[in-house]
Short mmCIF file of C-alpha atoms and ligand atoms in Angstrom, two decimals:
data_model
loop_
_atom_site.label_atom_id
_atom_site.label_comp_id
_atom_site.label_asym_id
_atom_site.label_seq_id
_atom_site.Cartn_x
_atom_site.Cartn_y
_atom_site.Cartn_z
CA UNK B 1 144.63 72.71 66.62
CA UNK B 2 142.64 76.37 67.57
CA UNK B 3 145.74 79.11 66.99
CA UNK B 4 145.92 81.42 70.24
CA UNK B 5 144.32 84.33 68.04
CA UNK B 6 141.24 81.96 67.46
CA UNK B 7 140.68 81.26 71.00
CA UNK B 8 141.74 85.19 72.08
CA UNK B 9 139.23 86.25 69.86
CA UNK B 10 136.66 83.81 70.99
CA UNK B 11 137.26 84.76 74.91
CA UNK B 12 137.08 88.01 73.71
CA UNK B 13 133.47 88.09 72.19
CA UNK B 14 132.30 85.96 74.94
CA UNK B 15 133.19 89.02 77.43
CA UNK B 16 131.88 91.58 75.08
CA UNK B 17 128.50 89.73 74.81
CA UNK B 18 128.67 89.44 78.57
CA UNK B 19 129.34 93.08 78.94
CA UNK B 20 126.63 94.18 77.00
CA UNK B 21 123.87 91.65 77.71
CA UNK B 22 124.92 90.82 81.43
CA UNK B 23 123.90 87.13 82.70
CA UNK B 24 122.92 87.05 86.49
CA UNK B 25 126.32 85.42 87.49
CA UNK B 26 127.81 88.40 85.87
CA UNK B 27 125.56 91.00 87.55
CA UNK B 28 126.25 89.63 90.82
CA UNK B 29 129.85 89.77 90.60
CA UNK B 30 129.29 93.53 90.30
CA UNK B 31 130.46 93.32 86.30
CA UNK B 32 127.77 95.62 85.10
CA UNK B 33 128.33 99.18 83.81
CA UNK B 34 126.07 100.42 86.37
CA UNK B 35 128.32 98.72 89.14
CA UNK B 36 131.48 99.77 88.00
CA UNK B 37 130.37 103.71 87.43
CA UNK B 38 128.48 103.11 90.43
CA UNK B 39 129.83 106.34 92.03
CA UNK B 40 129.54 108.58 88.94
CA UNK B 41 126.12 107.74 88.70
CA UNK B 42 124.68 108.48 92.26
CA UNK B 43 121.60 106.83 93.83
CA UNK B 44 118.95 106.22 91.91
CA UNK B 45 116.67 106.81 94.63
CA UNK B 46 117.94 110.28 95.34
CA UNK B 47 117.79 111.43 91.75
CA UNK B 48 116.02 109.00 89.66
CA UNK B 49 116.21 110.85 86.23
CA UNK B 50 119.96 112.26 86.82
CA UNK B 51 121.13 108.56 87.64
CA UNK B 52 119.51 107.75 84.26
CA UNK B 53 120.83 110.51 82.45
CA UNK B 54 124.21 109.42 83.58
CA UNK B 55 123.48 105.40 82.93
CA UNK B 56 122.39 105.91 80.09
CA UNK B 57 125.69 107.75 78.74
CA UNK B 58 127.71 105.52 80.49
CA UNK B 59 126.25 102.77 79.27
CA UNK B 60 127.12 103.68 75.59
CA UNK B 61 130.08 104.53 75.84
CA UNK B 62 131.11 101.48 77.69
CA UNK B 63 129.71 99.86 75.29
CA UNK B 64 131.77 101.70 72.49
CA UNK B 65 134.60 100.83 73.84
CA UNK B 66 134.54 97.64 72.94
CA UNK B 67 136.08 96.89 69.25
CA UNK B 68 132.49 94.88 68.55
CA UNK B 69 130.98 98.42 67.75
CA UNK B 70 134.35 100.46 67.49
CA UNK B 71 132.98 104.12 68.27
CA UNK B 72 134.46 105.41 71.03
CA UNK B 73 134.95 108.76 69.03
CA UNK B 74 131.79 109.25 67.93
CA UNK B 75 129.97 108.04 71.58
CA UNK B 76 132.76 109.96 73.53
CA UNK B 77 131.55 113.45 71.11
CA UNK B 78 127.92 112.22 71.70
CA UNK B 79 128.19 112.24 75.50
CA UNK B 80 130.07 115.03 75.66
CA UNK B 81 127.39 116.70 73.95
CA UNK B 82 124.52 115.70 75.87
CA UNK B 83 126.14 116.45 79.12
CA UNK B 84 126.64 120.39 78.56
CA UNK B 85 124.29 123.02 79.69
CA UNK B 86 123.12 120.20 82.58
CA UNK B 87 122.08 117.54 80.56
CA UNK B 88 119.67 120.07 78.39
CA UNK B 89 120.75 118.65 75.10
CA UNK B 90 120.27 114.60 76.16
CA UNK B 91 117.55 112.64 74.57
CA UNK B 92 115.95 112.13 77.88
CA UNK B 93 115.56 115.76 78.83
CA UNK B 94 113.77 115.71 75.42
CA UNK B 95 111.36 112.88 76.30
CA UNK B 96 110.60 114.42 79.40
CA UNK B 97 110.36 118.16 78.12
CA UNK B 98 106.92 116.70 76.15
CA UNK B 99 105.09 116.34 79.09
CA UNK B 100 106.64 120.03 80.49
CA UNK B 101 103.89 122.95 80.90
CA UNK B 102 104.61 125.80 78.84
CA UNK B 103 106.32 127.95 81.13
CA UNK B 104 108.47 124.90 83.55
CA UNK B 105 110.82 122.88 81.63
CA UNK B 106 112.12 119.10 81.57
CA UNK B 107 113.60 119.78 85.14
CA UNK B 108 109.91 120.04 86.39
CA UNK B 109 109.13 116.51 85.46
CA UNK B 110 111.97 115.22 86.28
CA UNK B 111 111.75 116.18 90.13
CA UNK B 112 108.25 115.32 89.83
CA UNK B 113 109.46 111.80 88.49
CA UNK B 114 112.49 111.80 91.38
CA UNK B 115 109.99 112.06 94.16
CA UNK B 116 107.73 109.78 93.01
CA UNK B 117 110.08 106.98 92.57
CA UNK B 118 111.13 107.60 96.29
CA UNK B 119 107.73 106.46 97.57
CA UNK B 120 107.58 103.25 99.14
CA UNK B 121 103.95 102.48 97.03
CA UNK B 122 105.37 102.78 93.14
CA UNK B 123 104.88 99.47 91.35
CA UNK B 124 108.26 97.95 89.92
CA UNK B 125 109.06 95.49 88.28
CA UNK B 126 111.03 93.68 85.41
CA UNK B 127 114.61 92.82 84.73
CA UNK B 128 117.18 95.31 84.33
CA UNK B 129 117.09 95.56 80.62
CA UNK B 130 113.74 96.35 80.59
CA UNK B 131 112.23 97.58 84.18
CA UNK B 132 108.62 98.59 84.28
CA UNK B 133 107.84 101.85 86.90
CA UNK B 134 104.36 102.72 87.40
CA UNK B 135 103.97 106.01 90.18
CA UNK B 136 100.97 108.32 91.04
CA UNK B 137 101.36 109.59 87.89
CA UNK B 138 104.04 108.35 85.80
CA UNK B 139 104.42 105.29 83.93
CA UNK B 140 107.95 104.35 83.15
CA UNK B 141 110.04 101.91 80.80
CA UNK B 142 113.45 101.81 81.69
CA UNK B 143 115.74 100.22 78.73
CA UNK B 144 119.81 99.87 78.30
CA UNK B 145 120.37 103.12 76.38
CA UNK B 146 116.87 104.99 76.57
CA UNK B 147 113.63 105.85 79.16
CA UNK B 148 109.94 105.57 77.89
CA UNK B 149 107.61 107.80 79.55
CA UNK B 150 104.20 108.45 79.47
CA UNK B 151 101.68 110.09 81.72
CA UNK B 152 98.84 108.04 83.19
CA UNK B 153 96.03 110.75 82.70
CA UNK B 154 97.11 110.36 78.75
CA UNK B 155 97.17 106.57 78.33
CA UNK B 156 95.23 103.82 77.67
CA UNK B 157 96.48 100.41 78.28
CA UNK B 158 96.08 97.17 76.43
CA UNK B 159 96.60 93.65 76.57
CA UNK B 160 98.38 92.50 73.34
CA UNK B 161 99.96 89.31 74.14
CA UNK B 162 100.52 86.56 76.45
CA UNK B 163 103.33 84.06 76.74
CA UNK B 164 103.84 80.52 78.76
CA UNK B 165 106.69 79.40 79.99
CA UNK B 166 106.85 76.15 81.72
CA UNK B 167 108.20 75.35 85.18
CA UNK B 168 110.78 77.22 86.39
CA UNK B 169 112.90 76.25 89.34
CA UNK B 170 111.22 78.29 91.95
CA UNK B 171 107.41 77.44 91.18
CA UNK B 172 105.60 75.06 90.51
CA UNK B 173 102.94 76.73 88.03
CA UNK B 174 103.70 77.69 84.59
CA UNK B 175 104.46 81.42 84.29
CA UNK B 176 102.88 83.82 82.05
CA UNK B 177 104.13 86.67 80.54
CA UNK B 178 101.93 89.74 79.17
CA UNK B 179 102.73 92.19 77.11
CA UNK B 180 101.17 95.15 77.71
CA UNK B 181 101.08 98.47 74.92
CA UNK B 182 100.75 101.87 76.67
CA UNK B 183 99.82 104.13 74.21
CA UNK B 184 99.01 108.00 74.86
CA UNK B 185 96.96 110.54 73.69
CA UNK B 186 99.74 113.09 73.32
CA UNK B 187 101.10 113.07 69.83
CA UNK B 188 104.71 113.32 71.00
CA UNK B 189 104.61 109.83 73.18
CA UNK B 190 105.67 106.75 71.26
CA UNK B 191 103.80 103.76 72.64
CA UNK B 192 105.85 101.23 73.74
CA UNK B 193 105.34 98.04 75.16
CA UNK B 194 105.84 96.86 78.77
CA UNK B 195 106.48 93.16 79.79
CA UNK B 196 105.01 91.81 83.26
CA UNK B 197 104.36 88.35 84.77
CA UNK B 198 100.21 87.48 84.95
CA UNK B 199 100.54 87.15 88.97
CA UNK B 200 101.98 91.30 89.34
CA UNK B 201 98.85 91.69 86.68
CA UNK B 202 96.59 92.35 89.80
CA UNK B 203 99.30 94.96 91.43
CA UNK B 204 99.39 96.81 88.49
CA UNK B 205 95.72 97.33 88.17
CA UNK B 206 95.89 98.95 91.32
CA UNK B 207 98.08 101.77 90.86
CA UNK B 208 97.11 102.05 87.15
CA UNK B 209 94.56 104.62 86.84
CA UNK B 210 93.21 103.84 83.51
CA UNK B 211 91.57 100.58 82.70
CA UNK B 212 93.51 98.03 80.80
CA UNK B 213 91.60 96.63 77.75
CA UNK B 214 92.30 93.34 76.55
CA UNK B 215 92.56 92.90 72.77
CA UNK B 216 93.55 89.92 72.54
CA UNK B 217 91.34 87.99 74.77
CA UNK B 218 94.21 87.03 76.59
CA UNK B 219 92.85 84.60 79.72
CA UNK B 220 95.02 86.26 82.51
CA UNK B 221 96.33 83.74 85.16
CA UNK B 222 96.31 86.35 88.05
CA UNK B 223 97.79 85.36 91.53
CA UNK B 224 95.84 82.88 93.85
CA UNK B 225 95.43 85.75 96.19
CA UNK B 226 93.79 88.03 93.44
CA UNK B 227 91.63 85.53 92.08
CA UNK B 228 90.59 85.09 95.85
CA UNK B 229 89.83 88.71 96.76
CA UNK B 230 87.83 89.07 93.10
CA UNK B 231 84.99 86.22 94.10
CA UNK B 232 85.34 87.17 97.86
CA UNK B 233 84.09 90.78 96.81
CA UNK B 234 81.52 89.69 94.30
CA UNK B 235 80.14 87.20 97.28
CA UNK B 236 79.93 89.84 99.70
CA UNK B 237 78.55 92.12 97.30
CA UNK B 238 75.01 90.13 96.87
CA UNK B 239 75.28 89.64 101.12
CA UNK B 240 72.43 92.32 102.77
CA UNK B 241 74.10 95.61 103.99
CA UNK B 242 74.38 97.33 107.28
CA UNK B 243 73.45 101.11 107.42
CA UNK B 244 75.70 102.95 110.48
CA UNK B 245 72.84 104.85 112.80
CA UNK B 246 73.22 108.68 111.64
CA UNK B 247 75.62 109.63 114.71
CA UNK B 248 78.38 107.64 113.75
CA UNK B 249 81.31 108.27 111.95
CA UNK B 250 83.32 105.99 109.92
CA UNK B 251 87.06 105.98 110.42
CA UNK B 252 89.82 105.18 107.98
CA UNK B 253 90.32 101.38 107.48
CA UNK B 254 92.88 100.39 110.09
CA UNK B 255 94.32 97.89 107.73
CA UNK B 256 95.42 100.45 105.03
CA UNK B 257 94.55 103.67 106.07
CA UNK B 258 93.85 104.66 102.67
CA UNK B 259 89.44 104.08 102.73
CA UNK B 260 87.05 104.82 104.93
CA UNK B 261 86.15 101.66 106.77
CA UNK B 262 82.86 99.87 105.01
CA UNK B 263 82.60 96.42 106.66
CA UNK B 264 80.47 95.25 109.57
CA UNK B 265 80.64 91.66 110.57
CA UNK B 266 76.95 90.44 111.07
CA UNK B 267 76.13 86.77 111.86
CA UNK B 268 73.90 86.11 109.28
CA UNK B 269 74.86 82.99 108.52
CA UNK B 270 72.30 80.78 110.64
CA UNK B 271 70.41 81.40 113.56
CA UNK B 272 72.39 83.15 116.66
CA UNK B 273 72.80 79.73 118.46
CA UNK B 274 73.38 77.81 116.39
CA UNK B 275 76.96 76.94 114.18
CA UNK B 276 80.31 77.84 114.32
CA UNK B 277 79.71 81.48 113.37
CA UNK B 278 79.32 83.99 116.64
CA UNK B 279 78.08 87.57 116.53
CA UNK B 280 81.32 90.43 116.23
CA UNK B 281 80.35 93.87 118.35
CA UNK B 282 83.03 95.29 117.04
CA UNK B 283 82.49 99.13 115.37
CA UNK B 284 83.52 99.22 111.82
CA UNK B 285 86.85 99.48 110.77
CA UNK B 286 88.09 97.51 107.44
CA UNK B 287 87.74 98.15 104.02
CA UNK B 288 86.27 95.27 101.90
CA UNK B 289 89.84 94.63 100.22
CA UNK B 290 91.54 94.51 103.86
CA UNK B 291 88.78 92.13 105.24
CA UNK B 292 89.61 89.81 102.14
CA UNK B 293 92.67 89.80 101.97
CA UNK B 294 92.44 89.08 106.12
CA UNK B 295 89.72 85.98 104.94
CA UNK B 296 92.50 84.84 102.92
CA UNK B 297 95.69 84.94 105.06
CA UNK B 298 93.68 82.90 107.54
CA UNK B 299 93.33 79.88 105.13
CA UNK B 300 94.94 76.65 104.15
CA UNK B 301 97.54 77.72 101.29
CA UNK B 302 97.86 74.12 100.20
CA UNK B 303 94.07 73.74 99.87
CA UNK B 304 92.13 76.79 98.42
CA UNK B 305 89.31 74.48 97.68
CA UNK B 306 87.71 74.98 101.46
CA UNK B 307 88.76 79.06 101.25
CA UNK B 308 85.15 79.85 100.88
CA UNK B 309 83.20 77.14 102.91
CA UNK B 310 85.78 78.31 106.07
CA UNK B 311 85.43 80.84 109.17
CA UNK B 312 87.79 82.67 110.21
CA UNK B 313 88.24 85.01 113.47
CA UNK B 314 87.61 88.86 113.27
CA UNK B 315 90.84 90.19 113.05
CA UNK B 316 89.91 92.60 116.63
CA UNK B 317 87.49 90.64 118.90
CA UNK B 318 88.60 87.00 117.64
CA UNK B 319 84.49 86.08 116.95
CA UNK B 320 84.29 83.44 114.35
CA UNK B 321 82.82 84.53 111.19
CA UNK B 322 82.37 83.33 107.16
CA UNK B 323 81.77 85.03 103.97
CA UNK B 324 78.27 84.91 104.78
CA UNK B 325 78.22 87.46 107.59
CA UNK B 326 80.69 90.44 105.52
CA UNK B 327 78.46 93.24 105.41
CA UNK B 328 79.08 96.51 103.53
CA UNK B 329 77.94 99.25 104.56
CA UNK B 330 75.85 101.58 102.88
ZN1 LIG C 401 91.70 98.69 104.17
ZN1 LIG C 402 84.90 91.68 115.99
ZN1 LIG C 403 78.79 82.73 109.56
#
């Protein structure tokens, strides 16, 4: 027969573990230290680096609390002592003060980091122990008791691993997980290592300034719809090219607003009577990446075998056209 202590003490550890290292179910009840300090805290989105200042603190003392580490004195000292003089003497404000210029200090970089994270573009990922935050020009780690931050201008990125895990419930493909070091040219940035799945590879690329290197010759199962766009620009790249007569000017891409527009559709394909293809009069105004990623919203998911062989309409006049007749301008 188990003795009440013996089966206290095992319910016990079982929430303590829970606490600390919280399973789904848990988070989802709203068991979390970040949902029960939920009001000390604020909104991350308002104040990014002060809601982490906070969770951080929070977190360990929580933690402390709980007879597995036994503490609380200590933590409750600790805290206290980071949170005088607005936060100044916290570890954070310390990891953020390296990337200060001489005459701002830590608070500089962190509203630089605050309004950042508010834009709708940053790249985020990663479970809550170990979120991954790439901005214009931040690149963040977020762990239970510490940030990681590093400035993309200073870093250079590398491939150093690559996991498989079989099926999950919710695919059908086997996921892979990279690990990826960031390490920076500024002596007072530790590198550290960020975790992502192969199909937010392509994503990450994009807001990453720096290239990533791949050391370990990882083969990197992208997303369908990357793999797609990367041989539907390296086909249109060999097509022929379309030069714009001298008078007219090329518009922002009406897709994403963000490049000049630097397609023309051109049936090129076969002659003009003949096929499914028919001539486009439309003026320019996609970028290669939007006109792909058009190409391939217009296909067969089940069967991206026939992507390339395929036409598709222009996505203004409705004029059938294939990979053939993408012309870039130059
Ligand atoms: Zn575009
Ligand atoms: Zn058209
Ligand atoms: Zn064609």
């Amino acid at each position: 027969m188990e003795s009440p202590a013996v089966t206290f003490t095992l319910a016990y550890l079982v929430f303590a573990v829970c606490f600390v290292f919280p399973p789904d179910e848990v988070r989802s009840a709203g068991l979390t230290v970040q949902s029960l300090l939920a009001a000390w805290l604020g909104s991350e989105d308002a104040a990014f680096v002060q809601y982490h200042l906070r969770r951080s603190t929070g977190t360990l003392l929580a933690h402390s609390l709980l007879p597995l580490v036994l503490f609380p004195a200590v933590t409750s000292a600790l805290a206290y002592y980071w949170s005088r003089k607005g936060w100044n003497n916290h570890p954070l404000a310390r990891t953020l003060a390296v990337h200060a210029l001489p005459q701002s200090g830590w608070r500089a970089v962190a509203s630089s980091i605050n309004t950042e994270f508010r834009r709708i573009d940053k790249f985020a990922t990663g479970a809550p122990g170990a979120r991954v935050i790439v901005t214009d020009t931040w690149v963040i780690k977020v762990t239970t008791y510490c940030l990681h931050v590093a400035q993309q201008q200073d870093i250079h990125l590398t491939v150093t691993d690559s996991r498989q895990h079989e099926l999950t419930p919710d695919s059908n493909m086997p996921v892979q997980f990279l690990t990826i070091r960031v390490a920076s040219i500024n002596p007072y940035v530790k590198a550290f290592d960020i975790r992502l799945n192969s199909t937010e590879y392509g994503e990450l690329r994009e807001k990453l300034r720096a290239p990533i290197s791949n050391a370990a010759n990882v083969v990197i199962h992208q997303s369908l719809s990357d793999l797609f766009l990367e041989t539907f620009t390296s086909l249109v790249e060999i097509n022929q090219t379309y030069s714009v007569p001298s008078t007219q000017e090329l518009e922002p891409c009406i897709g994403c607003m963000q490049t000049i527009a630097n397609i023309k559709l051109i049936k090129n394909c076969q002659e003009p009577n003949e096929g499914e293809c028919q001539q486009c009069y439309c003026r320019p105004m996609w970028c290669l990446t939007c006109m792909g990623k058009w190409f391939a919203s217009r296909q067969d998911q089940q069967h991206p075998e026939t992507w390339l062989s395929s036409q598709v309409p222009c996505p203004t006049c409705r004029a059938k056209f294939c990979i053939l007749d993408v012309c870039i301008i130059r």
